[in-house]
Structures are given as structure tokens and as C-alpha cells.
Coordinates of C-alpha atoms in Angstrom, one line a residue:
M1 CA 30.4 -69.3 11.3
T2 CA 27.1 -67.6 10.4
D3 CA 25.2 -68.5 7.3
T4 CA 24.0 -65.3 5.6
S5 CA 22.4 -66.9 2.5
T6 CA 18.8 -67.1 3.9
P7 CA 18.6 -63.4 5.0
K8 CA 19.9 -62.4 1.6
T9 CA 17.2 -64.4 -0.2
D10 CA 14.5 -63.0 2.1
Q11 CA 15.8 -59.5 1.3
N12 CA 15.5 -60.2 -2.4
V13 CA 12.0 -61.5 -2.0
S14 CA 11.0 -58.5 0.1
L15 CA 12.4 -56.1 -2.4
L16 CA 10.4 -57.7 -5.2
N17 CA 7.2 -57.6 -3.1
R18 CA 7.8 -54.0 -2.2
F19 CA 8.3 -53.2 -5.8
L20 CA 5.0 -54.9 -6.8
R21 CA 3.1 -53.3 -4.0
A22 CA 4.5 -49.8 -4.8
T23 CA 3.7 -50.1 -8.6
E24 CA 0.5 -52.1 -8.0
I25 CA 1.3 -54.2 -11.1
D26 CA -1.0 -57.2 -11.4
T27 CA 1.1 -60.4 -11.0
R28 CA -1.2 -62.3 -13.3
L29 CA -0.5 -59.7 -16.0
L30 CA 3.2 -60.1 -15.5
G31 CA 2.7 -63.9 -15.9
M32 CA 0.8 -63.5 -19.1
V33 CA 3.4 -61.1 -20.6
G34 CA 6.1 -63.5 -19.6
A35 CA 4.3 -66.4 -21.2
L36 CA 3.7 -64.4 -24.4
L37 CA 7.4 -63.4 -24.6
L38 CA 8.4 -67.1 -24.0
I39 CA 6.1 -68.2 -26.9
W40 CA 7.4 -65.5 -29.2
F41 CA 11.1 -66.2 -28.6
G42 CA 10.5 -69.9 -28.5
F43 CA 9.0 -70.0 -31.9
H44 CA 11.5 -67.6 -33.3
F45 CA 14.6 -69.6 -32.2
Y46 CA 12.9 -72.9 -33.0
G47 CA 12.5 -71.7 -36.6
A48 CA 16.1 -70.3 -36.6
I49 CA 17.6 -73.6 -35.4
F50 CA 15.3 -76.3 -37.0
G51 CA 13.5 -74.4 -39.8
N52 CA 14.4 -72.1 -42.6
G53 CA 15.1 -69.1 -40.4
G54 CA 13.6 -67.1 -37.5
F55 CA 10.5 -65.6 -39.0
F56 CA 8.3 -65.0 -35.9
L57 CA 9.9 -61.9 -34.5
T58 CA 9.8 -59.8 -37.7
P59 CA 7.7 -56.7 -38.3
R60 CA 5.7 -58.5 -41.0
N61 CA 4.7 -61.4 -38.9
L62 CA 4.0 -59.4 -35.8
W63 CA 1.9 -56.9 -37.8
N64 CA -0.1 -59.8 -39.3
L65 CA -0.4 -61.3 -35.9
S66 CA -2.0 -58.2 -34.5
V67 CA -4.5 -58.1 -37.3
Q68 CA -5.4 -61.8 -36.9
T69 CA -5.9 -61.2 -33.2
S70 CA -8.4 -58.4 -33.7
S71 CA -11.6 -60.3 -34.2
I72 CA -11.0 -62.8 -31.4
G73 CA -9.9 -60.0 -29.1
I74 CA -13.1 -58.0 -29.8
M75 CA -15.3 -60.9 -28.9
A76 CA -13.1 -61.8 -25.9
T77 CA -13.8 -58.4 -24.3
G78 CA -17.5 -59.3 -24.3
M79 CA -17.0 -62.9 -23.2
V80 CA -15.4 -61.5 -20.0
L81 CA -18.7 -60.0 -18.9
V82 CA -20.5 -63.2 -19.8
I83 CA -18.2 -65.5 -17.8
V84 CA -17.9 -63.0 -14.9
T85 CA -21.6 -63.4 -14.4
R86 CA -21.3 -67.2 -14.4
N87 CA -22.6 -67.8 -17.9
I88 CA -21.1 -69.0 -21.1
D89 CA -21.7 -68.2 -24.8
L90 CA -20.9 -70.9 -27.3
S91 CA -22.6 -69.2 -30.2
V92 CA -20.3 -66.3 -30.8
G93 CA -18.5 -67.9 -33.8
A94 CA -21.8 -68.8 -35.4
V95 CA -23.2 -65.2 -34.8
L96 CA -20.0 -63.8 -36.4
G97 CA -20.6 -66.1 -39.4
L98 CA -24.3 -65.1 -39.7
T99 CA -23.7 -61.4 -39.4
A100 CA -20.8 -61.5 -41.9
M101 CA -23.1 -63.3 -44.3
I102 CA -25.9 -60.7 -43.8
M103 CA -23.4 -57.9 -44.4
G104 CA -22.0 -59.6 -47.5
L105 CA -25.5 -60.1 -49.0
L106 CA -26.3 -56.5 -48.3
Q107 CA -23.2 -55.2 -50.1
V108 CA -23.4 -57.5 -53.1
N109 CA -27.1 -58.3 -53.7
V110 CA -29.3 -55.8 -51.9
L111 CA -27.9 -52.3 -51.6
P112 CA -26.2 -51.8 -55.0
P113 CA -29.6 -52.1 -56.9
L114 CA -31.3 -49.8 -54.4
I115 CA -28.8 -47.0 -53.9
G116 CA -26.2 -47.6 -56.6
L117 CA -23.0 -49.6 -56.9
G118 CA -20.1 -47.9 -55.1
N119 CA -22.4 -45.7 -53.0
P120 CA -20.3 -44.4 -50.0
F121 CA -23.1 -45.3 -47.6
I122 CA -23.1 -49.0 -48.5
W123 CA -20.4 -50.0 -46.0
I124 CA -21.9 -47.8 -43.3
I125 CA -25.3 -49.4 -43.7
A126 CA -23.8 -52.9 -43.8
V127 CA -21.8 -52.3 -40.5
I128 CA -24.9 -50.9 -38.7
V129 CA -27.1 -53.7 -39.8
G130 CA -24.5 -56.4 -39.0
M131 CA -24.0 -55.1 -35.5
A132 CA -27.7 -54.6 -34.9
A133 CA -28.4 -58.2 -36.1
G134 CA -25.8 -59.5 -33.6
A135 CA -27.3 -57.4 -30.8
L136 CA -30.8 -58.8 -31.6
I137 CA -29.6 -62.3 -31.6
G138 CA -27.9 -61.6 -28.2
V139 CA -31.2 -60.1 -26.9
F140 CA -33.1 -63.2 -27.9
Q141 CA -30.6 -65.6 -26.3
G142 CA -30.4 -63.4 -23.2
W143 CA -34.2 -63.4 -22.9
L144 CA -34.3 -67.2 -23.0
I145 CA -31.6 -67.4 -20.4
A146 CA -32.8 -64.7 -18.0
Y147 CA -36.6 -64.8 -18.3
R148 CA -37.2 -68.4 -19.3
G149 CA -34.6 -70.0 -17.1
I150 CA -32.9 -72.0 -19.8
P151 CA -29.2 -72.6 -18.9
A152 CA -26.8 -70.4 -21.0
F153 CA -24.9 -73.5 -22.0
I154 CA -28.0 -75.0 -23.7
V155 CA -29.2 -71.8 -25.3
T156 CA -25.9 -70.9 -26.8
L157 CA -25.1 -74.4 -27.8
G158 CA -28.4 -74.5 -29.7
G159 CA -27.6 -71.0 -31.0
L160 CA -24.3 -72.3 -32.4
L161 CA -26.2 -74.8 -34.5
V162 CA -29.1 -72.6 -35.4
W163 CA -27.1 -69.5 -36.5
R164 CA -24.6 -71.6 -38.4
G165 CA -27.4 -73.2 -40.3
C166 CA -29.0 -69.8 -41.0
A167 CA -25.7 -68.5 -42.4
F168 CA -25.6 -71.5 -44.8
L169 CA -29.2 -71.1 -45.9
S170 CA -29.0 -67.3 -46.3
A171 CA -26.7 -67.7 -49.3
G172 CA -27.3 -71.3 -50.3
G173 CA -23.8 -72.2 -49.2
R174 CA -22.2 -69.7 -51.6
T175 CA -19.3 -67.5 -50.9
I176 CA -20.3 -63.8 -51.1
S177 CA -17.6 -61.6 -52.6
P178 CA -16.1 -59.1 -53.2
V179 CA -17.4 -56.7 -50.5
D180 CA -17.5 -52.9 -50.8
E181 CA -14.0 -51.5 -51.2
N182 CA -14.5 -49.1 -48.3
F183 CA -15.8 -51.9 -46.1
A184 CA -12.7 -54.0 -47.0
L185 CA -10.4 -51.3 -45.5
L186 CA -11.8 -52.3 -42.0
G187 CA -10.0 -55.6 -42.4
G188 CA -6.4 -54.2 -42.7
G189 CA -4.0 -54.6 -45.6
P190 CA -1.8 -51.9 -47.1
Y191 CA -4.7 -49.5 -47.7
G192 CA -6.4 -50.6 -44.4
A193 CA -3.8 -49.0 -42.2
V194 CA -3.1 -45.5 -41.1
G195 CA 0.5 -45.2 -42.3
A196 CA 3.6 -43.9 -40.5
T197 CA 2.4 -40.4 -39.8
G198 CA -1.0 -41.6 -38.6
S199 CA 0.7 -44.2 -36.4
W200 CA 2.9 -41.5 -34.7
I201 CA -0.2 -39.4 -34.1
V202 CA -2.0 -42.4 -32.5
G203 CA 1.1 -43.2 -30.5
L204 CA 1.6 -39.7 -29.1
L205 CA -2.1 -39.5 -28.2
A206 CA -1.8 -42.8 -26.4
C207 CA 1.3 -41.6 -24.5
A208 CA -0.6 -38.5 -23.5
G209 CA -3.5 -40.7 -22.4
V210 CA -1.2 -42.9 -20.2
I211 CA 0.2 -39.8 -18.5
W212 CA -3.2 -38.3 -18.0
M213 CA -4.6 -41.5 -16.5
L214 CA -1.7 -41.7 -14.0
H215 CA -2.2 -38.0 -13.1
S216 CA -6.0 -38.3 -12.9
G217 CA -5.7 -41.4 -10.8
R218 CA -3.3 -39.7 -8.4
K219 CA -5.7 -36.7 -8.0
Q220 CA -8.6 -39.1 -7.3
R221 CA -6.5 -40.8 -4.6
V222 CA -5.7 -37.5 -3.0
M223 CA -9.4 -36.4 -3.2
H224 CA -10.6 -39.6 -1.4
D225 CA -7.6 -39.8 1.0
F226 CA -6.4 -43.1 -0.5
K227 CA -2.8 -44.3 -0.2
L228 CA -0.6 -42.8 -3.0
R229 CA 2.0 -44.6 -5.1
P230 CA 5.6 -43.3 -4.7
M231 CA 6.6 -40.8 -7.4
W232 CA 9.2 -43.2 -8.6
A233 CA 6.5 -45.8 -9.2
E234 CA 4.4 -43.4 -11.1
A235 CA 7.4 -42.4 -13.3
F236 CA 8.2 -46.1 -13.8
L237 CA 4.7 -46.9 -15.0
A238 CA 4.7 -43.8 -17.3
V239 CA 8.1 -44.8 -18.8
V240 CA 7.1 -48.4 -19.3
G241 CA 3.7 -47.5 -20.8
C242 CA 5.0 -44.9 -23.2
G243 CA 8.0 -47.1 -24.1
A244 CA 5.7 -50.0 -25.1
I245 CA 3.6 -47.6 -27.2
I246 CA 6.5 -46.1 -29.0
G247 CA 8.0 -49.5 -29.5
A248 CA 4.7 -50.6 -31.1
V249 CA 4.8 -47.6 -33.4
L250 CA 8.4 -48.3 -34.5
L251 CA 7.4 -51.9 -35.2
V252 CA 4.4 -51.3 -37.4
N253 CA 6.2 -48.5 -39.2
A254 CA 9.1 -50.9 -40.0
Y255 CA 6.8 -53.1 -42.1
P256 CA 6.7 -51.7 -45.7
W257 CA 4.1 -52.1 -48.4
P258 CA 4.8 -54.9 -50.9
R259 CA 6.8 -53.7 -53.9
G260 CA 4.0 -54.5 -56.4
I261 CA 1.4 -52.4 -54.4
V262 CA 4.0 -49.6 -54.0
N263 CA 4.5 -49.5 -57.8
A264 CA 0.8 -49.5 -58.5
Y265 CA 0.3 -46.7 -56.0
A266 CA 3.1 -44.7 -57.4
K267 CA 1.8 -45.1 -61.0
A268 CA -1.7 -44.1 -60.0
N269 CA -0.4 -41.0 -58.2
N270 CA 2.4 -40.0 -60.7
I271 CA 5.1 -40.7 -58.2
T272 CA 8.6 -41.5 -59.4
V273 CA 10.0 -44.7 -57.8
P274 CA 13.8 -44.5 -57.1
P275 CA 16.1 -47.4 -58.2
E276 CA 16.4 -48.6 -54.6
G277 CA 12.6 -48.7 -54.3
L278 CA 10.0 -46.6 -52.4
F279 CA 9.5 -47.4 -48.6
I280 CA 5.9 -46.8 -47.5
S281 CA 5.1 -48.0 -44.0
H282 CA 1.9 -49.8 -43.1
G283 CA 1.5 -48.3 -39.7
F284 CA -1.2 -49.5 -37.4
A285 CA -3.9 -51.6 -39.1
I286 CA -7.5 -50.3 -38.8
P287 CA -8.7 -53.6 -37.1
V288 CA -6.1 -53.2 -34.4
L289 CA -7.2 -49.6 -33.7
I290 CA -10.8 -51.0 -33.6
L291 CA -9.7 -53.6 -31.0
V292 CA -7.9 -50.9 -29.0
A293 CA -11.0 -48.6 -29.0
V294 CA -13.2 -51.5 -28.0
G295 CA -10.8 -52.4 -25.2
I296 CA -10.7 -48.9 -23.8
C297 CA -14.5 -48.5 -24.0
M298 CA -15.1 -51.9 -22.3
T299 CA -12.6 -51.2 -19.6
I300 CA -14.3 -47.9 -18.8
L301 CA -17.7 -49.7 -18.8
M302 CA -16.4 -52.4 -16.4
T303 CA -14.4 -50.1 -14.0
R304 CA -16.0 -46.7 -14.1
T305 CA -19.8 -47.3 -14.4
R306 CA -22.6 -48.7 -12.4
F307 CA -23.2 -51.3 -15.1
G308 CA -19.7 -52.7 -14.5
R309 CA -20.2 -52.7 -10.7
Y310 CA -23.4 -54.6 -11.2
V311 CA -21.6 -57.2 -13.4
F312 CA -19.1 -58.0 -10.8
A313 CA -21.7 -58.0 -8.0
I314 CA -23.8 -60.6 -10.0
G315 CA -20.7 -62.7 -10.6
G316 CA -19.7 -62.6 -6.9
N317 CA -23.1 -63.6 -5.6
P318 CA -26.2 -63.5 -7.9
E319 CA -28.6 -64.0 -5.0
A320 CA -27.1 -61.2 -2.9
A321 CA -27.1 -58.9 -5.9
A322 CA -30.8 -59.5 -6.4
L323 CA -31.5 -58.8 -2.8
A324 CA -29.5 -55.6 -3.1
G325 CA -31.9 -54.4 -5.7
I326 CA -30.0 -55.3 -8.9
N327 CA -32.3 -56.5 -11.7
V328 CA -30.2 -59.6 -12.5
K329 CA -32.5 -60.7 -15.4
W330 CA -32.3 -57.4 -17.1
M331 CA -28.6 -57.2 -16.6
T332 CA -28.1 -60.7 -18.1
L333 CA -30.2 -59.7 -21.2
K334 CA -28.1 -56.6 -21.7
I335 CA -24.8 -58.5 -21.3
F336 CA -25.8 -61.0 -24.0
A337 CA -27.0 -58.2 -26.2
L338 CA -23.6 -56.5 -25.9
M339 CA -21.9 -59.8 -26.6
G340 CA -23.9 -60.2 -29.8
M341 CA -23.1 -56.7 -30.9
L342 CA -19.4 -57.3 -30.4
A343 CA -19.7 -60.6 -32.4
G344 CA -21.3 -58.5 -35.2
L345 CA -18.4 -56.1 -35.0
A346 CA -15.9 -59.0 -35.1
G347 CA -17.8 -60.2 -38.2
V348 CA -17.1 -56.8 -39.8
V349 CA -13.4 -57.2 -39.2
A350 CA -13.2 -60.9 -40.2
S351 CA -15.2 -60.6 -43.5
A352 CA -13.5 -57.3 -44.4
R353 CA -10.1 -59.0 -43.9
L354 CA -11.1 -61.9 -46.3
N355 CA -12.9 -59.5 -48.6
S356 CA -15.7 -62.0 -48.6
A357 CA -18.3 -63.8 -46.4
T358 CA -17.9 -67.6 -46.3
N359 CA -19.7 -70.4 -44.5
A360 CA -16.4 -71.3 -42.7
L361 CA -16.1 -67.8 -41.2
G362 CA -16.1 -68.0 -37.4
V363 CA -15.8 -71.8 -37.1
F364 CA -14.3 -72.8 -33.8
D365 CA -13.9 -69.1 -32.9
E366 CA -16.1 -69.6 -29.8
L367 CA -13.4 -71.9 -28.4
Y368 CA -10.6 -69.4 -29.0
V369 CA -12.7 -66.6 -27.5
I370 CA -13.5 -68.6 -24.3
A371 CA -9.9 -69.7 -24.1
A372 CA -8.6 -66.1 -24.5
A373 CA -10.9 -64.9 -21.6
V374 CA -9.8 -67.8 -19.3
I375 CA -6.1 -67.5 -20.1
G376 CA -6.5 -63.7 -19.5
G377 CA -7.6 -64.4 -15.9
T378 CA -11.4 -64.5 -16.1
S379 CA -12.6 -67.0 -13.6
L380 CA -15.1 -69.6 -14.7
A381 CA -16.5 -69.4 -11.1
G382 CA -17.5 -65.8 -11.8
G383 CA -16.7 -62.5 -10.2
L384 CA -13.2 -62.0 -11.6
G385 CA -11.9 -60.8 -14.9
T386 CA -10.2 -58.0 -16.8
I387 CA -10.6 -56.7 -20.3
Y388 CA -6.9 -56.2 -20.9
G389 CA -6.3 -59.7 -19.7
A390 CA -8.7 -61.1 -22.3
I391 CA -7.0 -59.2 -25.1
L392 CA -3.6 -60.5 -23.9
G393 CA -5.1 -64.0 -23.8
A394 CA -6.3 -63.6 -27.4
L395 CA -2.8 -62.5 -28.4
V396 CA -1.4 -65.6 -26.6
M397 CA -3.8 -67.9 -28.4
Q398 CA -3.2 -66.4 -31.8
S399 CA 0.6 -66.4 -31.2
L400 CA 0.4 -70.2 -30.5
Q401 CA -1.6 -70.8 -33.6
T402 CA 0.6 -68.6 -35.9
G403 CA 3.8 -70.0 -34.5
M404 CA 2.7 -73.6 -35.1
V405 CA 1.7 -72.7 -38.7
L406 CA 5.0 -71.1 -39.3
I407 CA 7.0 -74.1 -38.2
G408 CA 4.8 -76.5 -40.0
F409 CA 2.7 -78.2 -37.3
D410 CA -0.2 -80.3 -38.5
T411 CA -3.7 -79.0 -37.9
S412 CA -4.4 -81.9 -35.5
V413 CA -1.4 -81.0 -33.4
Q414 CA -2.5 -77.4 -33.3
Q415 CA -5.9 -78.5 -31.9
I416 CA -4.2 -80.7 -29.3
V417 CA -2.0 -77.8 -28.2
V418 CA -4.9 -75.3 -28.0
G419 CA -7.0 -77.7 -26.0
S420 CA -4.2 -78.5 -23.6
V421 CA -3.5 -74.8 -23.0
L422 CA -7.1 -74.2 -22.2
V423 CA -7.2 -77.0 -19.6
F424 CA -3.9 -75.8 -18.1
A425 CA -5.3 -72.2 -17.9
V426 CA -8.3 -73.4 -16.0
Y427 CA -6.1 -75.4 -13.7
L428 CA -4.0 -72.4 -12.9
D429 CA -7.1 -70.4 -12.3
N430 CA -8.2 -72.9 -9.7
L431 CA -4.8 -72.8 -8.0
Y432 CA -4.9 -69.0 -8.0
R433 CA -8.4 -68.9 -6.4
K434 CA -7.3 -71.4 -3.7
K435 CA -4.3 -69.3 -2.9
V436 CA -6.4 -66.1 -2.6
K437 CA -8.8 -67.8 -0.3

């Protein structure tokens, strides 16, 4: 009697491999998505069984989760470049705190006496100055690392202490609030979102972008005589991408404004509220759209420009990159300047969300940013990393933290879990690199 179980198993494995090869889906991306879904459903059912109900997989919580992920995700996209080139930046949380304090002081103490309280240019000037300050800090740290030969670990560890101290001294330890009302919209909230119609416009544009990218990529492959994906694989990717986008639109539109804000809005605009109440959707929050825009721009920078190719070349072998004519020192300075600018942008989102600048802003953020990049597949050995992976890693980290808060875990337990996850992610990265070799 012949045993047919082994050939059947081999056939199943080969079908999976053929599917992955045809669609060219990154297996590490699938692993991260699977881990994220496991975290979401795990916290939801844990709350449903042992808590007061399953609150994790609700439009309200997932909407807030996306907003909370924004500042970490923005900085994680820059940390990918830093780690890919075999460096590290421990100062990003402190830079966020200092730039947020600078912007808060500008909006509360400096600009109103100069150009008038409520001037529409206050928030624009504050954002530009904050991001410029972050870039200058990055230039200074990059100069010390690249042109003075001080290890990045030491420079940025010193920066963590120096910039945190500067943030405290700049306002004498005070909390600066409230920020400009237009600036506060950049942090989310009912008024800091684009609403149902705006979200559908964003979603349809994103779907068109997915289809255009697939079509453009196929044309490029034909032009350069590269192997083409099967048409069914192209259709599958289009359906999955557009389906995820439409699902996100439906989710954010399912989260309504709080009743009190709806009543105040209706009163201010002479709108009659029906007895059953008025449903106004939040839609996509502005910080989330900022994160998406940063992710797209950074992906283009990393995959479609000479700058991105140089980054991966330096990460693969700095000595060979220098011999090939790449100015490694100048590239390092630019990478840290970009990281500083993104930390300043994250400071915009974080302080706008709190409607204030506090001395606690950005504390421990550097750990979450590094963890997000590493969990997202960025190798500490250099030369390997993706922007979308870092954003997914930030979402994983924030999901863990939010879930533990919802089910009542103590802060100390949260720190233990986050630290363990970071170590486990590095361990998996080592295993993956050994397998590739």
C-alpha cells in the first residue's frame, strides 16, 4: 500500500511557494501583518472574556490607535535610514521634546506680540521653525559623527541628555499651552480630521494610486525585459490593496463625533439636531494622513533615487561604497539632518495632539522608534530595511501598548513586554539573516 501523504504535503508547500513567487509578496511583511492581527484579536477577546468587554476592535479604539502611532511612525521612517547605514540615533525623543517646546514658546510667547494673536501665519511659522530646528540638530550630530569620527551611539546618547535639558531650561520646566487653534488641528480630534467625504476622496485617490503603481511597474518590466507577474497576481494585488484602503475608509467613517461636540457644532452652524442624534464621521485624522504622506515620500526616496541607492550601498559595505565614489561622510550628515527634521515633524503632531508642549513629551520615544524599525525588518547589521515595515512596526508597538492599557496592565509590565518584544525581534532578524546566507 502506497503512502500518499508526503507528496500531498509537498504539493501544498509548492503551491504556496508558487503563489508567493508569482505575487512577489514579502514573507516578512506577511509575518508582521499576521503578528499584528494576532495582537488585535488577542487583546479584543481577552477583554471580552476577562474584562468588561471587547473594546480593542472598535472604530473608536482603532481610530485613536492610528493617531497615537503617527508620531512614532514618522520618526521610524527616518530611523530606517540611520540603522541601514549601521548607525543609531538615541536622541530622537529628546529632539521631539525640544522642537515641541520651541514651537510652543513661539505660539504662546513670541509670535502673538509680534504679528497678533490668532494670526493665520502663526502655526505655519511654528511648523517651519520646529522642523528647521530639528534639521539643524541633526546636522550638528551628523557632523560630529561623520567628520569628527565620534561613534553615533555616543553622540546621540549625549544628545538625548543635552536636548532634554535644553527643553527643560527653555521654559523653566513649565508646560506651554494652549497652542494655536490651527496648529492643534494637526494633532487630530474631531476637527482635526477630514470627515466622511474627504476620507472617500482620499481612499479613491489611493486606490487609483495602487492601480497606477501596478500598471507603471508592469510597463517598466516590459521596457527592461524583466520577468512579468501573471495577470492573476496583478489583479490579486490590486484587489487586496484597494480592499484594504476601502476597509480603512469604512472604519474611520464609522467613528462618530462625540454627542457634546456635535451639539456645539450644530448650535454654532444653526443645524437642527434630530431626536435620534446627528451622526458626523471623523474620517481620516490629519496626523495619519501626514504619516502616509511621509511614508510615500520616504519610500520614493529610498527606492527611486540615487540617494536611496547610496544609503543601501553604505549599509552593505561602507568601505566599498567609499571606494566606489560615494561621499560617505556627506551622506551620513544628510541622513541625520533628515532624521532631525522628521523628529521635528513628529514634535508638531505630538504637541498638537496634546494642545501643549510639556517636558515629558517624547520621553522613551527613542526606544519605541528603534523597536519599530527593528520589528519592521530593519537589520541592525545594516543594508536591509523598508519604510512600510517600519510603519507596521510602529503600529505593532503602539498596539501592544494600547492593548495593555485597555486591559489594565501596570506600567512596569508594559515596559517588560516592550523590552522583551525588542529583544525577540532582533533574535528573529539574526535567524533571518543566517537563513538568507
